[in-house]
C-alpha cells in the first residue's frame, strides 16, 4: 500500500531504475514522487502505482517532516535515498 515516506523504485518512464520517495497520495492508483535532484519537491511527478516497485522501507524523517510542516527539503530526500542505496549495496 503506498504511503507518504515510502521509498520506491521507478520501473517505467524516463526515470526508470532510479529511486524516489512518495510525498503525496492522490488515490489508490496515483501518487506523487520526488527524489530531491532531478525531480524536486516543488515539481513532483504524478506516477501510477503499477509503474513503481514499493520498497519495504518507510522514511520516518520524511513522514515526520511532512506531518509537521507539510513539506520536506530536497536535501532530506536526497539523503534518505542515498542512505537506502548504501544499505542495499548499490
PDB file of C-alpha atoms in Angstrom:
ATOM      1  CA  UNK A   1       0.000   0.000   0.000  1.00  0.00           C
ATOM      2  CA  UNK A   2       1.524   3.366  -0.969  1.00  0.00           C
ATOM      3  CA  UNK A   3       2.118   5.815   1.874  1.00  0.00           C
ATOM      4  CA  UNK A   4       3.987   9.072   2.375  1.00  0.00           C
ATOM      5  CA  UNK A   5       7.666   8.469   3.074  1.00  0.00           C
ATOM      6  CA  UNK A   6       7.883   5.061   1.357  1.00  0.00           C
ATOM      7  CA  UNK A   7      10.879   4.618  -0.917  1.00  0.00           C
ATOM      8  CA  UNK A   8      10.040   3.314  -4.391  1.00  0.00           C
ATOM      9  CA  UNK A   9      11.969   2.119  -7.420  1.00  0.00           C
ATOM     10  CA  UNK A  10      10.701   3.561 -10.698  1.00  0.00           C
ATOM     11  CA  UNK A  11      10.004   0.761 -13.190  1.00  0.00           C
ATOM     12  CA  UNK A  12       8.601   2.780 -16.143  1.00  0.00           C
ATOM     13  CA  UNK A  13       9.348   6.135 -17.750  1.00  0.00           C
ATOM     14  CA  UNK A  14      12.439   8.253 -18.185  1.00  0.00           C
ATOM     15  CA  UNK A  15      13.427   7.839 -14.512  1.00  0.00           C
ATOM     16  CA  UNK A  16      13.351   4.038 -14.861  1.00  0.00           C
ATOM     17  CA  UNK A  17      15.714   2.263 -12.485  1.00  0.00           C
ATOM     18  CA  UNK A  18      16.025   5.209 -10.117  1.00  0.00           C
ATOM     19  CA  UNK A  19      14.728   5.612  -6.592  1.00  0.00           C
ATOM     20  CA  UNK A  20      12.295   8.210  -5.292  1.00  0.00           C
ATOM     21  CA  UNK A  21      10.165   8.899  -2.223  1.00  0.00           C
ATOM     22  CA  UNK A  22       6.372   9.128  -2.128  1.00  0.00           C
ATOM     23  CA  UNK A  23       5.480  12.647  -0.970  1.00  0.00           C
ATOM     24  CA  UNK A  24       1.766  12.514  -1.711  1.00  0.00           C
ATOM     25  CA  UNK A  25      -1.030  10.005  -2.274  1.00  0.00           C
ATOM     26  CA  UNK A  26      -3.684  11.140  -4.764  1.00  0.00           C
ATOM     27  CA  UNK A  27      -5.845   7.999  -4.707  1.00  0.00           C
ATOM     28  CA  UNK A  28      -5.378   4.218  -4.774  1.00  0.00           C
ATOM     29  CA  UNK A  29      -3.836   4.389  -8.286  1.00  0.00           C
ATOM     30  CA  UNK A  30      -1.687   7.530  -8.314  1.00  0.00           C
ATOM     31  CA  UNK A  31       0.996   9.002  -6.061  1.00  0.00           C
ATOM     32  CA  UNK A  32       3.364  11.973  -6.188  1.00  0.00           C
ATOM     33  CA  UNK A  33       7.071  11.132  -6.081  1.00  0.00           C
ATOM     34  CA  UNK A  34      10.229  13.216  -5.778  1.00  0.00           C
ATOM     35  CA  UNK A  35      13.924  12.424  -5.482  1.00  0.00           C
ATOM     36  CA  UNK A  36      15.248  15.851  -4.458  1.00  0.00           C
ATOM     37  CA  UNK A  37      17.528  16.015  -7.507  1.00  0.00           C
ATOM     38  CA  UNK A  38      16.012  15.783 -10.994  1.00  0.00           C
ATOM     39  CA  UNK A  39      12.502  15.644  -9.551  1.00  0.00           C
ATOM     40  CA  UNK A  40      12.296  18.219  -6.770  1.00  0.00           C
ATOM     41  CA  UNK A  41       9.672  18.621  -4.031  1.00  0.00           C
ATOM     42  CA  UNK A  42       8.155  21.684  -5.748  1.00  0.00           C
ATOM     43  CA  UNK A  43       7.709  19.756  -9.036  1.00  0.00           C
ATOM     44  CA  UNK A  44       6.749  16.185  -8.035  1.00  0.00           C
ATOM     45  CA  UNK A  45       5.945  13.534 -10.627  1.00  0.00           C
ATOM     46  CA  UNK A  46       2.467  12.029 -10.711  1.00  0.00           C
ATOM     47  CA  UNK A  47       3.034   8.295 -11.113  1.00  0.00           C
ATOM     48  CA  UNK A  48       0.821   5.243 -11.488  1.00  0.00           C
ATOM     49  CA  UNK A  49       1.460   2.838  -8.594  1.00  0.00           C
ATOM     50  CA  UNK A  50       1.701  -0.079 -11.036  1.00  0.00           C
ATOM     51  CA  UNK A  51       4.815   1.576 -12.527  1.00  0.00           C
ATOM     52  CA  UNK A  52       6.558   1.602  -9.148  1.00  0.00           C
ATOM     53  CA  UNK A  53       8.197  -1.128  -7.095  1.00  0.00           C
ATOM     54  CA  UNK A  54       7.378  -0.325  -3.464  1.00  0.00           C
ATOM     55  CA  UNK A  55      10.372  -0.924  -1.210  1.00  0.00           C
ATOM     56  CA  UNK A  56       9.960  -2.281   2.338  1.00  0.00           C
ATOM     57  CA  UNK A  57      11.400   0.951   3.798  1.00  0.00           C
ATOM     58  CA  UNK A  58       9.426   3.961   5.033  1.00  0.00           C
ATOM     59  CA  UNK A  59      11.492   7.035   5.905  1.00  0.00           C
ATOM     60  CA  UNK A  60      10.306   8.400   9.236  1.00  0.00           C
ATOM     61  CA  UNK A  61      12.320  11.588   8.613  1.00  0.00           C
ATOM     62  CA  UNK A  62      10.192  12.350   5.545  1.00  0.00           C
ATOM     63  CA  UNK A  63       6.956  11.252   7.229  1.00  0.00           C
ATOM     64  CA  UNK A  64       7.591  13.415  10.305  1.00  0.00           C
ATOM     65  CA  UNK A  65       8.612  16.441   8.231  1.00  0.00           C
ATOM     66  CA  UNK A  66       5.504  16.171   6.029  1.00  0.00           C
ATOM     67  CA  UNK A  67       3.265  15.820   9.103  1.00  0.00           C
ATOM     68  CA  UNK A  68       4.829  18.816  10.902  1.00  0.00           C
ATOM     69  CA  UNK A  69       5.262  21.342   8.085  1.00  0.00           C
ATOM     70  CA  UNK A  70       3.551  19.872   5.031  1.00  0.00           C
ATOM     71  CA  UNK A  71       6.816  19.800   3.092  1.00  0.00           C
ATOM     72  CA  UNK A  72      10.256  18.215   3.061  1.00  0.00           C
ATOM     73  CA  UNK A  73      13.566  19.602   1.861  1.00  0.00           C
ATOM     74  CA  UNK A  74      15.172  18.310  -1.318  1.00  0.00           C
ATOM     75  CA  UNK A  75      18.367  17.678   0.650  1.00  0.00           C
ATOM     76  CA  UNK A  76      16.479  15.381   3.020  1.00  0.00           C
ATOM     77  CA  UNK A  77      15.002  13.455   0.084  1.00  0.00           C
ATOM     78  CA  UNK A  78      18.472  13.007  -1.451  1.00  0.00           C
ATOM     79  CA  UNK A  79      19.889  11.936   1.940  1.00  0.00           C
ATOM     80  CA  UNK A  80      17.167   9.339   2.530  1.00  0.00           C
ATOM     81  CA  UNK A  81      17.583   7.835  -0.955  1.00  0.00           C
ATOM     82  CA  UNK A  82      21.381   7.802  -0.648  1.00  0.00           C
ATOM     83  CA  UNK A  83      21.179   6.103   2.770  1.00  0.00           C
ATOM     84  CA  UNK A  84      18.783   3.475   1.383  1.00  0.00           C
ATOM     85  CA  UNK A  85      21.033   2.792  -1.632  1.00  0.00           C
ATOM     86  CA  UNK A  86      24.039   2.308   0.677  1.00  0.00           C
ATOM     87  CA  UNK A  87      22.117  -0.153   2.858  1.00  0.00           C
ATOM     88  CA  UNK A  88      21.045  -2.038  -0.245  1.00  0.00           C
ATOM     89  CA  UNK A  89      24.626  -2.063  -1.506  1.00  0.00           C
ATOM     90  CA  UNK A  90      24.112  -0.102  -4.722  1.00  0.00           C
TER      91      UNK A  90
END
